[in-house]
Coordinates of C-alpha atoms and ligand atoms in Angstrom, one line a residue:
M1 CA 103.1 60.7 108.1
S2 CA 99.7 60.3 110.2
K3 CA 97.7 64.0 110.8
K4 CA 98.5 63.7 114.0
N5 CA 102.1 63.7 115.0
K6 CA 102.9 66.6 116.9
I7 CA 104.5 69.8 114.9
E8 CA 108.3 69.0 116.9
T9 CA 107.3 65.3 114.9
V10 CA 106.9 67.4 112.1
C11 CA 109.9 68.8 112.0
V12 CA 112.1 65.7 112.8
Q13 CA 110.7 62.8 110.1
G14 CA 107.9 65.5 108.2
G15 CA 108.0 65.7 104.4
Y16 CA 110.9 63.0 103.3
R17 CA 110.0 58.8 103.9
P18 CA 112.3 56.3 102.5
G19 CA 111.4 53.0 101.8
N20 CA 113.1 49.9 102.5
G21 CA 117.0 50.1 102.0
E22 CA 116.7 54.1 101.4
P23 CA 118.4 56.5 102.3
R24 CA 118.0 58.1 106.0
Q25 CA 118.9 61.4 105.0
V26 CA 117.0 63.1 102.2
P27 CA 119.5 62.8 99.6
I28 CA 120.3 65.8 97.0
I29 CA 119.0 65.0 93.9
Q30 CA 121.7 66.7 92.3
S31 CA 120.5 66.5 88.3
T32 CA 119.5 69.3 85.7
T33 CA 117.2 66.7 84.4
F34 CA 115.2 63.9 84.6
K35 CA 115.4 60.2 81.9
Y36 CA 112.6 59.2 80.6
N37 CA 111.9 55.9 77.6
T38 CA 109.8 57.4 75.2
S39 CA 108.6 60.9 74.2
E40 CA 105.5 60.1 75.1
D41 CA 106.7 59.6 78.4
M42 CA 107.7 62.8 78.6
G43 CA 105.0 64.6 76.7
K44 CA 102.3 63.6 79.6
L45 CA 104.7 65.3 82.4
F46 CA 104.7 68.5 79.9
D47 CA 100.6 67.7 79.5
L48 CA 100.3 67.4 83.2
E49 CA 98.9 64.1 83.0
A50 CA 101.6 62.3 84.8
S51 CA 103.2 63.7 87.7
G52 CA 106.9 63.2 87.6
Y53 CA 109.9 65.0 87.3
F54 CA 112.1 66.4 83.9
Y55 CA 114.0 69.4 84.6
T56 CA 114.7 70.9 87.8
R57 CA 113.9 74.7 87.3
L58 CA 110.2 73.0 87.6
Q59 CA 110.7 70.5 90.5
N60 CA 113.3 68.5 92.4
P61 CA 112.2 65.2 94.6
T62 CA 115.1 67.2 97.0
N63 CA 113.2 71.0 96.6
D64 CA 109.6 68.1 96.7
Y65 CA 110.8 66.5 100.3
V66 CA 111.7 69.8 102.3
A67 CA 109.0 71.5 101.0
A68 CA 106.2 68.9 101.6
K69 CA 107.8 69.2 105.3
I70 CA 107.0 73.1 105.5
C71 CA 104.2 72.8 104.3
E72 CA 103.0 69.7 106.8
L73 CA 104.6 71.9 109.5
E74 CA 102.0 75.2 108.1
G75 CA 99.1 72.8 108.0
G76 CA 98.1 73.6 104.5
S77 CA 97.5 71.4 101.0
A78 CA 100.8 71.9 98.8
A79 CA 103.8 74.2 99.5
M80 CA 106.6 75.4 96.4
L81 CA 110.6 76.0 97.9
T82 CA 112.1 79.7 95.7
S83 CA 115.0 80.6 95.8
S84 CA 114.9 83.0 97.9
G85 CA 111.8 85.0 100.2
Q86 CA 111.8 87.6 97.8
A87 CA 110.9 85.2 95.5
A88 CA 108.1 83.7 97.4
N89 CA 106.2 86.9 98.0
F90 CA 106.8 88.2 94.8
F91 CA 105.1 84.4 93.0
A92 CA 102.8 84.6 95.9
V93 CA 101.5 88.2 95.0
F94 CA 102.1 87.8 91.7
N95 CA 100.6 84.5 91.0
V96 CA 96.8 86.3 92.1
A97 CA 98.0 90.3 90.8
N98 CA 98.8 91.6 87.7
C99 CA 98.6 94.7 85.6
G100 CA 96.4 96.3 86.4
D101 CA 94.9 94.7 89.8
H102 CA 95.3 96.2 93.2
V103 CA 96.9 94.9 96.4
V104 CA 96.2 95.5 99.7
A105 CA 99.8 94.9 102.6
S106 CA 99.8 96.4 105.6
S107 CA 102.3 99.0 106.2
T108 CA 105.4 97.8 109.0
I109 CA 106.2 94.8 106.7
Y110 CA 109.6 93.8 106.2
G111 CA 112.1 96.7 103.6
G112 CA 113.1 94.4 101.0
T113 CA 109.6 93.4 101.1
Y114 CA 107.7 96.3 100.6
N115 CA 110.2 97.5 97.9
L116 CA 109.2 94.3 95.7
F117 CA 105.8 95.9 96.0
A118 CA 106.2 99.7 96.5
V119 CA 109.0 100.1 93.3
T120 CA 109.1 97.0 91.2
M121 CA 105.8 96.0 91.7
K122 CA 104.7 99.3 90.7
K123 CA 106.5 99.3 87.4
M124 CA 104.3 96.0 86.5
G125 CA 101.3 97.9 86.9
I126 CA 100.2 96.3 90.2
D127 CA 98.9 99.3 92.3
F128 CA 99.1 98.6 96.8
T129 CA 97.5 100.4 99.2
F130 CA 99.7 100.5 102.1
V131 CA 97.5 100.3 106.2
D132 CA 98.3 100.1 108.9
P133 CA 98.6 97.1 110.6
D134 CA 96.6 98.2 113.8
C135 CA 93.7 100.0 112.0
A136 CA 89.8 99.9 112.1
P137 CA 88.1 96.9 110.7
E138 CA 86.3 100.1 108.5
E139 CA 89.2 101.6 108.0
L140 CA 90.9 98.2 106.6
D141 CA 87.6 97.9 104.6
K142 CA 88.3 101.3 103.2
A143 CA 91.4 100.1 101.3
F144 CA 89.8 97.5 99.5
K145 CA 88.7 98.4 94.9
P146 CA 87.0 96.4 92.7
N147 CA 90.3 95.4 91.2
T148 CA 91.5 94.3 94.5
K149 CA 93.5 90.8 94.1
A150 CA 95.3 89.7 98.0
V151 CA 95.7 91.0 101.6
F152 CA 99.3 91.0 102.2
G153 CA 101.2 90.6 105.7
E154 CA 103.4 90.3 108.1
T155 CA 103.3 87.7 111.9
I156 CA 105.7 89.1 113.6
A157 CA 106.0 92.0 111.4
N158 CA 110.2 92.0 110.4
P159 CA 111.6 94.9 111.7
A160 CA 109.0 96.9 113.2
L161 CA 107.5 93.7 115.4
T162 CA 104.3 95.1 114.9
V163 CA 101.7 91.9 116.1
L164 CA 99.5 91.0 113.2
D165 CA 95.4 90.6 114.6
I166 CA 95.2 87.2 111.3
E167 CA 91.7 87.3 112.4
K168 CA 90.7 90.6 110.7
F169 CA 92.9 91.1 107.9
A170 CA 91.2 87.3 107.0
S171 CA 87.8 88.2 107.5
A172 CA 88.2 91.4 105.7
A173 CA 90.3 89.7 102.5
H174 CA 86.7 87.2 102.6
K175 CA 84.4 89.8 102.8
H176 CA 85.8 90.9 99.4
G177 CA 86.6 87.7 98.2
V178 CA 90.6 87.8 98.1
P179 CA 92.9 85.7 99.8
L180 CA 95.0 86.3 102.7
I181 CA 98.8 85.7 101.7
I182 CA 100.9 86.1 105.3
D183 CA 104.8 85.8 105.2
N184 CA 105.4 84.2 108.7
T185 CA 109.2 84.0 109.0
F186 CA 109.2 85.3 111.9
A187 CA 106.5 83.5 114.1
T188 CA 107.3 80.3 112.3
P189 CA 105.0 78.1 112.3
V190 CA 106.7 76.4 115.4
N191 CA 105.3 79.7 116.8
C192 CA 102.3 80.7 114.8
R193 CA 100.1 78.9 113.0
P194 CA 98.2 81.3 110.4
I195 CA 96.1 79.1 108.4
E196 CA 94.0 77.8 110.7
W197 CA 93.1 81.4 112.0
G198 CA 91.9 82.2 108.5
A199 CA 94.8 83.4 106.3
D200 CA 95.1 81.3 102.8
I201 CA 98.6 81.2 101.4
V202 CA 101.2 81.7 103.9
T203 CA 104.6 82.8 102.6
H204 CA 108.1 82.4 104.6
S205 CA 111.4 83.5 103.6
T206 CA 113.9 80.4 105.0
T207 CA 116.7 81.9 104.8
K208 CA 116.0 82.9 108.9
Y209 CA 114.8 80.8 111.4
M210 CA 113.7 78.0 109.2
D211 CA 117.5 77.4 108.4
G212 CA 118.5 79.0 110.6
H213 CA 123.0 79.1 111.0
G214 CA 123.1 81.1 108.1
S215 CA 123.5 78.6 105.4
A216 CA 121.3 79.3 102.2
V217 CA 118.9 81.4 101.3
G218 CA 115.5 80.2 100.0
G219 CA 111.9 80.8 100.2
A220 CA 109.1 78.8 100.5
I221 CA 105.5 78.8 99.5
V222 CA 102.7 77.2 101.5
D223 CA 99.3 76.7 99.4
S224 CA 96.3 76.7 102.7
G225 CA 94.0 75.4 99.9
K226 CA 90.5 76.6 101.6
F227 CA 90.9 79.7 99.3
N228 CA 87.1 78.6 96.2
W229 CA 88.7 80.5 93.4
L230 CA 85.6 79.0 91.0
E231 CA 83.5 81.6 93.5
H232 CA 85.2 84.0 92.4
A233 CA 86.2 83.1 88.9
D234 CA 85.4 86.6 87.9
K235 CA 88.2 87.7 89.9
F236 CA 91.1 84.8 89.0
P237 CA 91.1 83.7 84.9
G238 CA 94.1 82.7 85.7
L239 CA 93.3 80.9 87.6
C240 CA 89.8 79.9 86.4
T241 CA 89.9 79.9 82.5
P242 CA 92.4 77.7 80.7
D243 CA 95.9 78.8 80.2
D244 CA 97.2 78.7 76.9
S245 CA 100.6 79.1 78.1
Y246 CA 100.3 75.4 79.3
H247 CA 97.9 73.5 76.9
G248 CA 94.4 75.0 78.4
I249 CA 94.7 73.7 81.0
T250 CA 92.5 75.7 84.1
Y251 CA 94.3 74.9 87.4
A252 CA 91.1 75.3 89.2
E253 CA 89.1 73.0 87.0
K254 CA 92.0 70.0 86.6
F255 CA 94.0 70.2 90.0
G256 CA 91.4 71.6 92.6
L257 CA 91.1 74.2 95.6
E258 CA 94.1 71.9 96.9
G259 CA 96.6 72.0 93.6
A260 CA 95.7 74.9 91.7
F261 CA 98.0 78.1 92.8
I262 CA 100.2 76.2 94.1
T263 CA 101.2 73.7 90.3
K264 CA 100.4 77.7 88.7
A265 CA 103.0 79.4 91.0
T266 CA 105.5 76.2 89.5
A267 CA 103.8 75.6 85.7
Q268 CA 104.4 79.4 85.1
L269 CA 105.8 81.6 87.8
M270 CA 109.1 78.9 88.2
R271 CA 108.9 78.4 84.7
D272 CA 109.3 81.9 83.2
F273 CA 111.3 83.5 86.0
G274 CA 113.6 80.4 87.1
S275 CA 113.9 81.0 91.0
I276 CA 114.2 77.5 92.0
Q277 CA 116.4 76.3 95.4
A278 CA 119.6 74.7 94.5
P279 CA 119.1 70.3 95.8
Q280 CA 121.9 71.3 97.7
N281 CA 120.4 74.5 100.2
A282 CA 116.9 72.6 100.5
Y283 CA 119.5 69.7 101.7
L284 CA 121.0 72.6 104.5
L285 CA 117.8 74.1 105.1
N286 CA 115.6 70.3 106.0
N287 CA 118.5 70.0 108.5
G288 CA 117.7 73.7 109.9
L289 CA 113.9 72.5 110.4
E290 CA 114.9 69.3 112.2
S291 CA 116.1 70.6 115.2
L292 CA 113.7 74.5 114.5
H293 CA 111.2 73.8 117.1
V294 CA 114.4 72.8 120.0
R295 CA 115.9 76.4 118.5
M296 CA 112.6 78.4 118.7
Q297 CA 112.0 77.4 122.6
R298 CA 115.7 78.9 123.0
H299 CA 115.9 82.0 121.0
C300 CA 112.2 83.0 122.8
E301 CA 113.2 82.8 125.9
N302 CA 116.9 84.8 125.4
A303 CA 115.0 87.3 123.3
L304 CA 112.9 88.2 126.8
A305 CA 115.6 87.9 129.5
V306 CA 117.7 90.6 126.9
A307 CA 114.1 92.4 126.6
E308 CA 113.8 92.3 130.1
Y309 CA 117.0 92.9 130.8
L310 CA 116.5 96.3 128.3
E311 CA 113.6 97.6 129.9
N312 CA 114.9 98.0 133.3
S313 CA 118.4 99.6 131.8
D314 CA 118.4 103.7 132.1
K315 CA 120.7 103.6 128.6
I316 CA 117.5 102.9 127.2
D317 CA 115.2 105.1 126.1
W318 CA 112.2 102.0 125.1
V319 CA 111.7 98.7 124.0
V320 CA 109.7 96.4 121.9
Y321 CA 109.8 92.7 121.9
P322 CA 105.7 91.0 121.6
G323 CA 106.6 88.9 124.7
L324 CA 107.5 92.1 127.5
K325 CA 104.1 92.3 129.8
S326 CA 104.5 95.9 128.6
D327 CA 104.1 95.2 125.0
K328 CA 101.6 97.3 122.7
Y329 CA 101.3 94.3 121.2
Y330 CA 101.4 91.4 124.2
E331 CA 98.0 90.3 123.6
T332 CA 97.8 89.6 120.2
A333 CA 100.9 87.1 120.8
Q334 CA 98.8 85.7 123.3
K335 CA 96.7 84.6 121.7
Y336 CA 98.3 83.3 118.1
M337 CA 101.5 82.7 119.4
P338 CA 101.1 81.6 123.4
N339 CA 104.2 79.5 123.8
G340 CA 106.6 82.3 122.0
T341 CA 107.2 85.0 119.0
C342 CA 110.0 85.0 117.9
G343 CA 114.2 85.8 118.8
V344 CA 114.4 89.8 117.5
V345 CA 114.2 92.5 120.1
S346 CA 113.9 96.2 118.8
F347 CA 115.1 99.0 121.5
G348 CA 116.5 102.4 121.3
V349 CA 119.5 103.8 123.1
K350 CA 119.3 106.7 124.2
G351 CA 121.5 109.5 122.5
G352 CA 119.3 108.2 119.4
R353 CA 121.3 108.1 116.4
K354 CA 125.3 108.3 117.4
A355 CA 124.8 106.7 121.1
A356 CA 123.3 102.7 119.1
E357 CA 126.2 102.9 116.4
K358 CA 128.7 103.9 118.8
F359 CA 126.9 100.3 121.5
M360 CA 127.0 98.2 118.2
S361 CA 130.9 98.5 117.5
G362 CA 131.6 97.7 121.8
L363 CA 129.8 94.9 121.0
R364 CA 131.6 91.1 121.4
I365 CA 129.6 88.5 121.1
A366 CA 126.5 90.7 119.4
A367 CA 128.0 91.0 115.3
I368 CA 127.0 93.3 112.7
E369 CA 125.3 91.9 110.2
T370 CA 122.0 92.2 107.6
H371 CA 121.2 89.4 108.5
V372 CA 118.4 88.3 112.0
A373 CA 117.3 85.2 112.8
D374 CA 120.5 83.0 113.2
A375 CA 122.3 81.3 115.6
R376 CA 124.7 83.9 116.6
T377 CA 123.6 86.8 117.5
C378 CA 123.4 90.0 115.6
C379 CA 122.2 93.4 115.4
L380 CA 121.4 96.3 112.9
H381 CA 120.6 99.7 112.1
P382 CA 117.8 99.4 109.8
A383 CA 118.1 103.7 109.2
S384 CA 121.6 103.0 108.3
S385 CA 121.1 100.1 105.9
T386 CA 118.5 98.0 104.9
H387 CA 115.6 101.1 105.4
R388 CA 118.3 103.5 103.5
Q389 CA 116.2 103.8 100.8
M390 CA 112.7 105.3 102.8
N391 CA 113.2 108.8 104.0
D392 CA 111.8 110.1 107.7
D393 CA 107.8 109.7 107.1
E394 CA 108.6 105.8 105.4
L395 CA 110.2 105.0 107.8
R396 CA 108.4 106.2 110.5
A397 CA 105.2 104.3 108.7
A398 CA 107.3 101.0 108.5
G399 CA 107.5 101.5 112.0
V400 CA 111.7 102.6 112.2
S401 CA 113.0 105.4 114.6
P402 CA 116.3 106.1 112.6
D403 CA 117.1 105.1 116.7
L404 CA 116.0 101.4 116.1
V405 CA 118.3 98.7 116.7
R406 CA 117.8 95.3 115.5
L407 CA 118.7 92.8 118.1
S408 CA 118.4 89.5 117.1
C409 CA 119.3 87.2 120.2
G410 CA 121.0 83.5 119.3
L411 CA 120.8 80.1 120.9
E412 CA 124.4 81.3 123.4
S413 CA 123.6 81.3 126.8
K414 CA 121.2 84.5 127.6
Y415 CA 123.5 85.5 131.0
D416 CA 126.1 85.7 127.9
L417 CA 124.4 87.5 125.9
I418 CA 123.2 90.2 129.1
D419 CA 126.4 90.6 130.2
D420 CA 127.8 91.6 126.9
I421 CA 125.0 94.7 125.8
A422 CA 125.6 95.3 129.5
Q423 CA 129.7 96.0 129.1
A424 CA 128.6 97.4 125.3
L425 CA 126.7 100.3 127.0
E426 CA 129.3 101.1 129.0
Q427 CA 131.3 102.6 126.1
I428 CA 128.1 104.5 125.3
Ligands
PLP1 C1 114.1 88.1 105.0 C2 112.6 88.2 105.2 C3 112.3 88.1 103.3 C4 112.9 88.7 102.9 O1 114.4 87.2 102.4 P1 115.3 86.3 101.5 O2 114.9 84.9 101.8 O3 116.3 87.2 102.0 O4 115.0 86.7 100.3 C5 110.9 88.5 103.4 N1 109.8 88.2 104.6 C6 110.0 88.7 105.5 C7 109.8 88.6 106.8 C8 111.4 88.2 106.0 O5 112.3 88.8 107.2

């Protein structure tokens, strides 16, 4: 498909291009394995001498069609699907940072990612420094160490809704010769394309807006193909020296800047950790992607209407939504996401934690769920659920106060959503 196609067209038709007489829908290749005539044919695949499929743990055509669409949406050079957003972020970081290395991350990231970094990857010998995303460039600079291998942040943080100054983070990362990895789950490429602002790697929990219907857990990694690994070869031996576990291949030389990162993540990490997305789930994800551009617009419209209503309600202490003019991140959001941000609004109900819980149980349209970015409106109290492993200081650093309610506005009528909120607030 021509590079000139608009994002709406890529959402609908990107990735899979059927030939004459081939299925119009993305075919689900429900097969673990693929047949070859000679051992030599198969050997070439194992040596990465020829491209093709041999075992679905590494690659599957359905997944590749859908990964190619996400790659086009983000403007990247290569992409892969993973079984979840957690797997995507783990692979993206572990592909460049190993035992003895260090990573700089924004402190307001998603609770699950924070836990992955601060607890589980720390056990693997990888050290993380968490920085205030709003810190001055000089302060950000100080977080780097000689063994720093990557910088990580979220376009719009879940659930803190801080908007990352991507250019500030990109220039700090590049000054220190390391890539910037951006989790773009909340904005989606419809509203923001981090690669255009200097990000090197983009990750997604496709479970959220990309799927958008609460159907399938999944993740994706997109490489910009722009980071020059060979210029910083001493920092990235995994990409720039021969891989003994893969026939002595040097990824950055054999696959170039465009292919090295995703080929290594597939050949090493997917091979060894096996976090593949089921082809059936990739098919469901693709159905979601076909309407992503239409849905994002409505999610944002509903969220803005709800945020404006909450802002004017005397039963609400505070509202955070980067699309609100009064929001701390309004200007930053306008710069990076002029067409809209996301459908998630955070707020504090007067009366604190207890009032928040009472409010939530009074809602009739919005359901209490550990989920966001769904067609159906849902809400959550992070301090008692997703973030319950954090103490109060860690909660504050993550931008989550004990009274915070996260409301994910779905695709229903904004008038019904506001009526529902109004009647639930009356019940407190
Ligand atoms: C949900 C989420 C994740 C984790 O994704 P899963 O698909 O649930 O594993 C990572 N990052 C962000 C921003 C998320 O919202």
